[in-house]
GROMACS .gro file of C-alpha atoms in nm:
model
  346
    1MET     CA    1   0.003  -0.002   0.005
    2GLU     CA    2   0.114   0.339  -0.099
    3ASN     CA    3   0.203   0.619   0.194
    4THR     CA    4  -0.021   0.917   0.100
    5ARG     CA    5   0.151   1.215   0.171
    6PHE     CA    6  -0.047   1.557   0.282
    7PHE     CA    7   0.114   1.883   0.242
    8ILE     CA    8  -0.037   2.171   0.429
    9ASP     CA    9   0.032   2.546   0.304
   10TYR     CA   10   0.060   2.726   0.641
   11LYS     CA   11   0.013   3.041   0.472
   12ALA     CA   12  -0.304   2.976   0.296
   13LEU     CA   13  -0.441   2.826   0.622
   14HIS     CA   14  -0.355   3.135   0.804
   15ALA     CA   15  -0.536   3.361   0.520
   16ILE     CA   16  -0.857   3.137   0.576
   17PHE     CA   17  -0.838   3.153   0.942
   18ILE     CA   18  -0.812   3.562   0.928
   19LEU     CA   19  -1.073   3.594   0.669
   20ILE     CA   20  -1.322   3.365   0.910
   21PHE     CA   21  -1.248   3.592   1.211
   22THR     CA   22  -1.293   3.913   1.028
   23LEU     CA   23  -1.639   3.776   0.883
   24LEU     CA   24  -1.760   3.606   1.219
   25PRO     CA   25  -1.894   3.962   1.403
   26SER     CA   26  -2.064   4.097   1.084
   27ILE     CA   27  -2.232   3.739   1.055
   28SER     CA   28  -2.305   3.737   1.429
   29SER     CA   29  -2.418   4.092   1.387
   30ALA     CA   30  -2.647   4.054   1.118
   31GLU     CA   31  -2.874   3.832   1.320
   32GLU     CA   32  -2.921   4.083   1.609
   33LEU     CA   33  -3.068   4.423   1.672
   34ASN     CA   34  -2.951   4.669   1.970
   35VAL     CA   35  -3.255   4.847   2.038
   36TYR     CA   36  -3.222   5.170   2.265
   37SER     CA   37  -3.540   5.288   2.416
   38GLY     CA   38  -3.669   5.579   2.606
   39ARG     CA   39  -3.978   5.383   2.667
   40LYS     CA   40  -3.992   5.137   2.947
   41ALA     CA   41  -3.923   4.773   2.840
   42ALA     CA   42  -4.337   4.674   2.937
   43LEU     CA   43  -4.444   4.914   2.669
   44ILE     CA   44  -4.191   4.782   2.378
   45LYS     CA   45  -4.024   4.434   2.479
   46PRO     CA   46  -4.338   4.203   2.433
   47LEU     CA   47  -4.341   4.347   2.066
   48LEU     CA   48  -3.940   4.284   2.011
   49GLN     CA   49  -3.987   3.937   2.171
   50GLN     CA   50  -4.244   3.887   1.900
   51PHE     CA   51  -4.041   4.030   1.622
   52GLN     CA   52  -3.738   3.834   1.721
   53GLU     CA   53  -3.981   3.486   1.723
   54GLU     CA   54  -4.103   3.560   1.387
   55THR     CA   55  -3.759   3.636   1.235
   56GLY     CA   56  -3.482   3.502   1.419
   57ILE     CA   57  -3.296   3.812   1.464
   58LYS     CA   58  -3.194   3.861   1.822
   59ILE     CA   59  -3.303   4.204   2.026
   60ASN     CA   60  -3.106   4.321   2.267
   61LEU     CA   61  -3.281   4.608   2.445
   62VAL     CA   62  -3.121   4.899   2.647
   63THR     CA   63  -3.376   5.095   2.804
   64ALA     CA   64  -3.307   5.469   2.977
   65LYS     CA   65  -3.423   5.818   3.004
   66ALA     CA   66  -3.431   5.928   2.619
   67ASP     CA   67  -3.213   6.195   2.677
   68ALA     CA   68  -2.938   6.015   2.812
   69LEU     CA   69  -2.947   5.744   2.564
   70ILE     CA   70  -2.922   6.031   2.313
   71LYS     CA   71  -2.611   6.138   2.495
   72ARG     CA   72  -2.479   5.816   2.503
   73ILE     CA   73  -2.541   5.740   2.113
   74GLU     CA   74  -2.352   6.088   2.055
   75SER     CA   75  -2.028   5.952   2.283
   76GLU     CA   76  -2.014   5.657   2.161
   77GLY     CA   77  -1.970   5.787   1.793
   78GLU     CA   78  -1.891   5.556   1.554
   79SER     CA   79  -1.819   5.273   1.775
   80THR     CA   80  -2.199   5.294   1.886
   81PRO     CA   81  -2.367   4.933   1.917
   82ALA     CA   82  -2.717   5.113   1.911
   83ASP     CA   83  -2.893   4.983   1.569
   84ILE     CA   84  -3.231   5.142   1.642
   85LEU     CA   85  -3.349   5.427   1.888
   86ILE     CA   86  -3.694   5.453   2.004
   87THR     CA   87  -3.848   5.757   2.169
   88VAL     CA   88  -4.113   5.979   2.230
   89ASP     CA   89  -4.161   6.353   2.086
   90ALA     CA   90  -4.096   6.508   1.747
   91GLY     CA   91  -3.930   6.766   1.908
   92ARG     CA   92  -3.678   6.505   2.051
   93LEU     CA   93  -3.658   6.323   1.770
   94ASP     CA   94  -3.549   6.622   1.567
   95ARG     CA   95  -3.317   6.703   1.806
   96ALA     CA   96  -3.115   6.367   1.754
   97LYS     CA   97  -3.178   6.388   1.363
   98LYS     CA   98  -2.988   6.762   1.404
   99MET     CA   99  -2.696   6.572   1.570
  100ASP     CA  100  -2.658   6.354   1.288
  101LEU     CA  101  -2.726   6.031   1.465
  102PHE     CA  102  -2.982   5.885   1.219
  103HIS     CA  103  -2.924   5.693   0.912
  104THR     CA  104  -3.202   5.733   0.611
  105ILE     CA  105  -3.452   5.492   0.648
  106ASN     CA  106  -3.570   5.307   0.328
  107PRO     CA  107  -3.901   5.436   0.226
  108SER     CA  108  -4.003   5.075   0.120
  109SER     CA  109  -3.984   4.979   0.470
  110ILE     CA  110  -4.227   5.228   0.582
  111SER     CA  111  -4.625   5.132   0.520
  112ALA     CA  112  -4.748   5.340   0.237
  113GLU     CA  113  -5.063   5.378   0.460
  114ILE     CA  114  -4.887   5.595   0.703
  115PRO     CA  115  -4.972   5.989   0.661
  116ASN     CA  116  -4.674   6.183   0.561
  117TYR     CA  117  -4.727   6.424   0.892
  118TYR     CA  118  -4.612   6.121   1.085
  119ILE     CA  119  -4.268   6.050   0.900
  120ASP     CA  120  -3.971   6.290   0.880
  121LYS     CA  121  -3.951   6.479   0.584
  122ASP     CA  122  -3.595   6.361   0.504
  123ASN     CA  123  -3.671   5.993   0.609
  124LYS     CA  124  -3.460   5.991   0.925
  125TRP     CA  125  -3.737   5.894   1.166
  126VAL     CA  126  -4.094   5.753   1.149
  127GLY     CA  127  -4.376   5.796   1.406
  128LEU     CA  128  -4.531   5.488   1.594
  129SER     CA  129  -4.824   5.626   1.773
  130LYS     CA  130  -4.996   5.941   1.835
  131ARG     CA  131  -5.045   6.129   2.175
  132ILE     CA  132  -5.286   6.427   2.216
  133ARG     CA  133  -5.166   6.703   2.453
  134THR     CA  134  -5.509   6.875   2.609
  135ILE     CA  135  -5.652   6.956   2.926
  136VAL     CA  136  -5.846   6.765   3.211
  137TYR     CA  137  -6.048   6.998   3.416
  138SER     CA  138  -6.245   6.982   3.758
  139LYS     CA  139  -6.608   6.836   3.696
  140ASN     CA  140  -6.718   7.065   3.999
  141ASN     CA  141  -6.588   7.356   3.894
  142VAL     CA  142  -6.546   7.408   3.549
  143ASN     CA  143  -6.769   7.419   3.254
  144LYS     CA  144  -6.607   7.236   2.952
  145ASN     CA  145  -6.793   7.492   2.737
  146ASP     CA  146  -6.600   7.730   2.852
  147ILE     CA  147  -6.239   7.631   2.708
  148LEU     CA  148  -6.299   7.498   2.318
  149ASP     CA  149  -5.949   7.635   2.204
  150PHE     CA  150  -5.602   7.609   2.353
  151GLU     CA  151  -5.593   8.018   2.352
  152ASP     CA  152  -5.896   8.050   2.585
  153LEU     CA  153  -5.625   7.987   2.844
  154ALA     CA  154  -5.534   8.285   2.812
  155LYS     CA  155  -5.847   8.453   2.901
  156ASP     CA  156  -5.843   8.620   3.245
  157MET     CA  157  -6.114   8.382   3.385
  158TRP     CA  158  -5.870   8.123   3.421
  159LYS     CA  159  -5.661   8.377   3.652
  160GLY     CA  160  -5.482   8.114   3.919
  161ARG     CA  161  -5.671   7.811   3.782
  162ILE     CA  162  -5.398   7.669   3.573
  163CYS     CA  163  -5.166   7.376   3.655
  164VAL     CA  164  -4.836   7.245   3.408
  165ARG     CA  165  -4.566   7.095   3.431
  166SER     CA  166  -4.256   7.312   3.378
  167SER     CA  167  -4.065   7.456   3.067
  168ASN     CA  168  -3.795   7.176   3.082
  169ASN     CA  169  -4.022   6.922   2.942
  170ILE     CA  170  -4.045   6.863   2.617
  171TYR     CA  171  -4.419   6.800   2.569
  172ASN     CA  172  -4.470   7.179   2.672
  173GLN     CA  173  -4.189   7.273   2.404
  174SER     CA  174  -4.357   7.119   2.174
  175LEU     CA  175  -4.688   7.253   2.235
  176VAL     CA  176  -4.550   7.594   2.259
  177ALA     CA  177  -4.372   7.522   1.901
  178SER     CA  178  -4.707   7.424   1.755
  179VAL     CA  179  -4.875   7.793   1.897
  180ILE     CA  180  -4.603   7.951   1.712
  181ALA     CA  181  -4.640   7.732   1.413
  182ASN     CA  182  -4.995   7.861   1.388
  183HIS     CA  183  -4.990   8.186   1.502
  184GLY     CA  184  -4.654   8.356   1.407
  185GLU     CA  185  -4.404   8.428   1.692
  186GLU     CA  186  -4.526   8.732   1.818
  187GLN     CA  187  -4.879   8.630   1.844
  188ALA     CA  188  -4.808   8.326   2.022
  189GLU     CA  189  -4.568   8.530   2.279
  190SER     CA  190  -4.865   8.720   2.356
  191ILE     CA  191  -5.134   8.402   2.385
  192VAL     CA  192  -4.851   8.228   2.600
  193ARG     CA  193  -4.781   8.483   2.815
  194LYS     CA  194  -5.133   8.555   2.939
  195ILE     CA  195  -5.177   8.166   2.979
  196VAL     CA  196  -4.832   8.211   3.237
  197SER     CA  197  -5.003   8.461   3.388
  198ASN     CA  198  -5.268   8.251   3.460
  199PHE     CA  199  -5.101   7.955   3.613
  200ALA     CA  200  -5.218   7.840   3.990
  201LYS     CA  201  -4.859   7.784   4.124
  202ASN     CA  202  -4.503   7.732   4.005
  203PRO     CA  203  -4.503   7.428   3.731
  204SER     CA  204  -4.356   7.124   3.922
  205GLY     CA  205  -4.408   6.729   3.900
  206ASN     CA  206  -4.537   6.532   3.571
  207ASP     CA  207  -4.878   6.522   3.437
  208ARG     CA  208  -5.023   6.267   3.676
  209ALA     CA  209  -4.918   6.541   3.926
  210GLN     CA  210  -5.118   6.797   3.742
  211ILE     CA  211  -5.444   6.568   3.715
  212THR     CA  212  -5.403   6.501   4.093
  213ALA     CA  213  -5.391   6.887   4.134
  214VAL     CA  214  -5.685   6.954   3.982
  215ALA     CA  215  -5.895   6.652   4.168
  216LYS     CA  216  -5.761   6.840   4.482
  217ASN     CA  217  -5.895   7.199   4.365
  218GLU     CA  218  -5.526   7.322   4.360
  219CYS     CA  219  -5.647   7.427   4.019
  220ASP     CA  220  -5.899   7.391   3.800
  221VAL     CA  221  -5.770   7.287   3.428
  222ALA     CA  222  -5.457   7.104   3.349
  223ILE     CA  223  -5.261   7.083   3.029
  224VAL     CA  224  -5.156   6.731   3.006
  225ASN     CA  225  -5.086   6.409   2.774
  226HIS     CA  226  -5.453   6.234   2.742
  227TYR     CA  227  -5.301   5.904   2.817
  228TYR     CA  228  -5.198   5.978   3.150
  229TYR     CA  229  -5.580   6.057   3.203
  230ALA     CA  230  -5.646   5.705   3.050
  231MET     CA  231  -5.389   5.530   3.264
  232MET     CA  232  -5.530   5.675   3.617
  233LEU     CA  233  -5.885   5.611   3.497
  234GLN     CA  234  -5.779   5.206   3.422
  235SER     CA  235  -5.533   5.195   3.727
  236LYS     CA  236  -5.570   4.892   3.945
  237ASP     CA  237  -5.463   5.149   4.205
  238THR     CA  238  -5.820   5.253   4.370
  239LYS     CA  239  -5.668   5.620   4.450
  240GLN     CA  240  -5.555   5.694   4.115
  241ARG     CA  241  -5.899   5.617   3.989
  242GLN     CA  242  -6.066   5.807   4.220
  243THR     CA  243  -5.828   6.120   4.135
  244ALA     CA  244  -5.921   6.044   3.774
  245ASP     CA  245  -6.275   6.023   3.824
  246LYS     CA  246  -6.314   6.372   3.971
  247VAL     CA  247  -6.181   6.543   3.635
  248ASP     CA  248  -6.267   6.491   3.279
  249ILE     CA  249  -6.083   6.545   2.961
  250VAL     CA  250  -6.148   6.797   2.643
  251PHE     CA  251  -6.004   6.795   2.348
  252LEU     CA  252  -5.907   7.157   2.208
  253ASN     CA  253  -5.952   7.353   1.876
  254GLN     CA  254  -6.201   7.115   1.734
  255LYS     CA  255  -6.379   7.361   1.504
  256GLY     CA  256  -6.029   7.475   1.403
  257ARG     CA  257  -5.669   7.331   1.347
  258GLY     CA  258  -5.727   7.048   1.575
  259ALA     CA  259  -5.594   6.945   1.867
  260HIS     CA  260  -5.228   6.942   1.944
  261VAL     CA  261  -5.076   6.598   1.850
  262ASN     CA  262  -4.730   6.446   1.889
  263ILE     CA  263  -4.585   6.093   1.828
  264SER     CA  264  -4.360   5.808   1.965
  265GLY     CA  265  -4.114   5.726   1.720
  266ILE     CA  266  -3.848   5.515   1.586
  267GLY     CA  267  -3.527   5.605   1.418
  268ILE     CA  268  -3.191   5.393   1.277
  269MET     CA  269  -2.865   5.485   1.361
  270LYS     CA  270  -2.640   5.638   1.139
  271TYR     CA  271  -2.351   5.382   1.218
  272SER     CA  272  -2.585   5.085   1.268
  273LYS     CA  273  -2.406   4.748   1.143
  274ASN     CA  274  -2.771   4.601   1.090
  275ILE     CA  275  -2.958   4.830   0.831
  276THR     CA  276  -3.134   4.593   0.666
  277ASN     CA  277  -3.284   4.441   1.000
  278ALA     CA  278  -3.348   4.731   1.158
  279GLU     CA  279  -3.578   4.817   0.836
  280LYS     CA  280  -3.752   4.481   0.898
  281LEU     CA  281  -3.832   4.603   1.245
  282ILE     CA  282  -3.969   4.895   1.170
  283THR     CA  283  -4.195   4.728   0.870
  284PHE     CA  284  -4.284   4.505   1.206
  285LEU     CA  285  -4.363   4.775   1.419
  286LEU     CA  286  -4.565   4.967   1.157
  287ASN     CA  287  -4.789   4.653   1.067
  288LYS     CA  288  -5.156   4.641   1.179
  289ASP     CA  289  -5.116   4.406   1.456
  290SER     CA  290  -4.814   4.592   1.588
  291GLN     CA  291  -4.993   4.905   1.610
  292GLU     CA  292  -5.298   4.775   1.751
  293TRP     CA  293  -5.110   4.608   2.032
  294TYR     CA  294  -4.862   4.920   2.084
  295ALA     CA  295  -5.176   5.172   2.105
  296LYS     CA  296  -5.349   4.949   2.331
  297VAL     CA  297  -5.071   4.901   2.594
  298ASN     CA  298  -4.956   5.288   2.586
  299ASN     CA  299  -5.344   5.407   2.554
  300GLU     CA  300  -5.235   5.598   2.252
  301TYR     CA  301  -5.336   5.623   1.887
  302PRO     CA  302  -5.160   5.413   1.621
  303VAL     CA  303  -5.019   5.605   1.306
  304LEU     CA  304  -5.168   5.315   1.062
  305GLY     CA  305  -5.544   5.406   0.974
  306ALA     CA  306  -5.814   5.176   1.015
  307CYS     CA  307  -5.633   5.038   1.364
  308LYS     CA  308  -5.871   4.951   1.670
  309VAL     CA  309  -5.814   5.148   2.001
  310THR     CA  310  -5.920   5.073   2.352
  311ASP     CA  311  -6.292   5.107   2.422
  312LEU     CA  312  -6.238   5.438   2.631
  313LEU     CA  313  -6.013   5.580   2.344
  314SER     CA  314  -6.336   5.511   2.119
  315SER     CA  315  -6.542   5.624   2.314
  316TRP     CA  316  -6.418   5.985   2.304
  317GLY     CA  317  -6.515   5.968   1.928
  318VAL     CA  318  -6.316   6.106   1.596
  319ILE     CA  319  -6.076   6.348   1.727
  320ASN     CA  320  -5.952   6.661   1.493
  321LEU     CA  321  -5.614   6.682   1.505
  322ASP     CA  322  -5.352   6.958   1.426
  323GLU     CA  323  -5.118   6.674   1.211
  324GLU     CA  324  -4.980   6.924   0.933
  325ILE     CA  325  -4.732   7.073   1.163
  326ILE     CA  326  -4.547   6.774   1.319
  327ASN     CA  327  -4.242   6.795   1.098
  328LYS     CA  328  -4.210   7.168   1.193
  329LEU     CA  329  -4.201   7.078   1.585
  330GLY     CA  330  -3.815   7.005   1.595
  331ASP     CA  331  -3.721   7.338   1.386
  332LEU     CA  332  -3.940   7.556   1.623
  333ASN     CA  333  -3.814   7.398   1.945
  334PRO     CA  334  -3.528   7.693   1.993
  335ASN     CA  335  -3.813   7.932   1.966
  336ALA     CA  336  -4.039   7.786   2.161
  337VAL     CA  337  -3.747   7.724   2.466
  338LYS     CA  338  -3.681   8.096   2.398
  339LEU     CA  339  -4.025   8.233   2.415
  340MET     CA  340  -4.089   8.017   2.734
  341ASP     CA  341  -3.794   8.195   2.907
  342ARG     CA  342  -3.909   8.535   2.799
  343VAL     CA  343  -4.253   8.497   2.948
  344GLY     CA  344  -4.175   8.352   3.272
  345TRP     CA  345  -4.287   7.992   3.192
  346GLN     CA  346  -4.038   7.808   3.526
   0.00000   0.00000   0.00000
């Protein structure tokens, strides 16, 4: 029997190993997504897990305060592991966009049924849900017909009767930005200055605290996002429900431009190594089933039309919304912040 000799080309073998180990990180990362979320895990994790089960793409979720996540992504730079940012408010999304943190989203990954109002004009982010900033009022002390428009809060009859959180809050900054967009800065300043003069106390606390203040007769109306009221009405905590039962909600500017609306939204990070999978996640989050689940859990409204909402939200009927200016809120944020400083909104 003849001996068989094997000759090994060690240089070629070394080159093969180098190629394999070079490709391994990209092969691994192609099957996972790192999601940075400014929303609590309970409000998004079940959907992400469903996406993982359906696609086999592993989701690594990091949750924290939205502004802290944006600063983290900025400081991480090109080495950031983040593929996706989920956060709230068009003003905050636009801030991240201006910091050049986002990759352009392929329009084909966004459902054609999503209105353009809820998509960044440069395709840097897209909305996931709608939230309405409006007012709750004391059932005992207020006739809801006295407040039809946001501008009505500037009337003298509301002197010492309004509660709201501070000007540092992005929700209020976007609200004021919407007033600027609709009235121009000069008139907006006049309106907001009068509203500030009607505050019952110095702004403090979150939206739940404002609702509680109305229930305790510390003020008669409060500017809040609708879902805080919805969550308190449906809370397992008896005290929360009892507090919410003392107030009611009214949606403003229904005969005019519509109630101020904002969004929660999503964007792909500029240095993501998983662009294709990130776009798959966006497509998934914008399908009908995902939209209905997400809206239900958050007590918000889907950005996708023809979706079901909770029975409570449905009972409020069709609400006219000021949608056309959403893409302007980020650009007008610096103007809004300066205006609020000038009129003494603390």
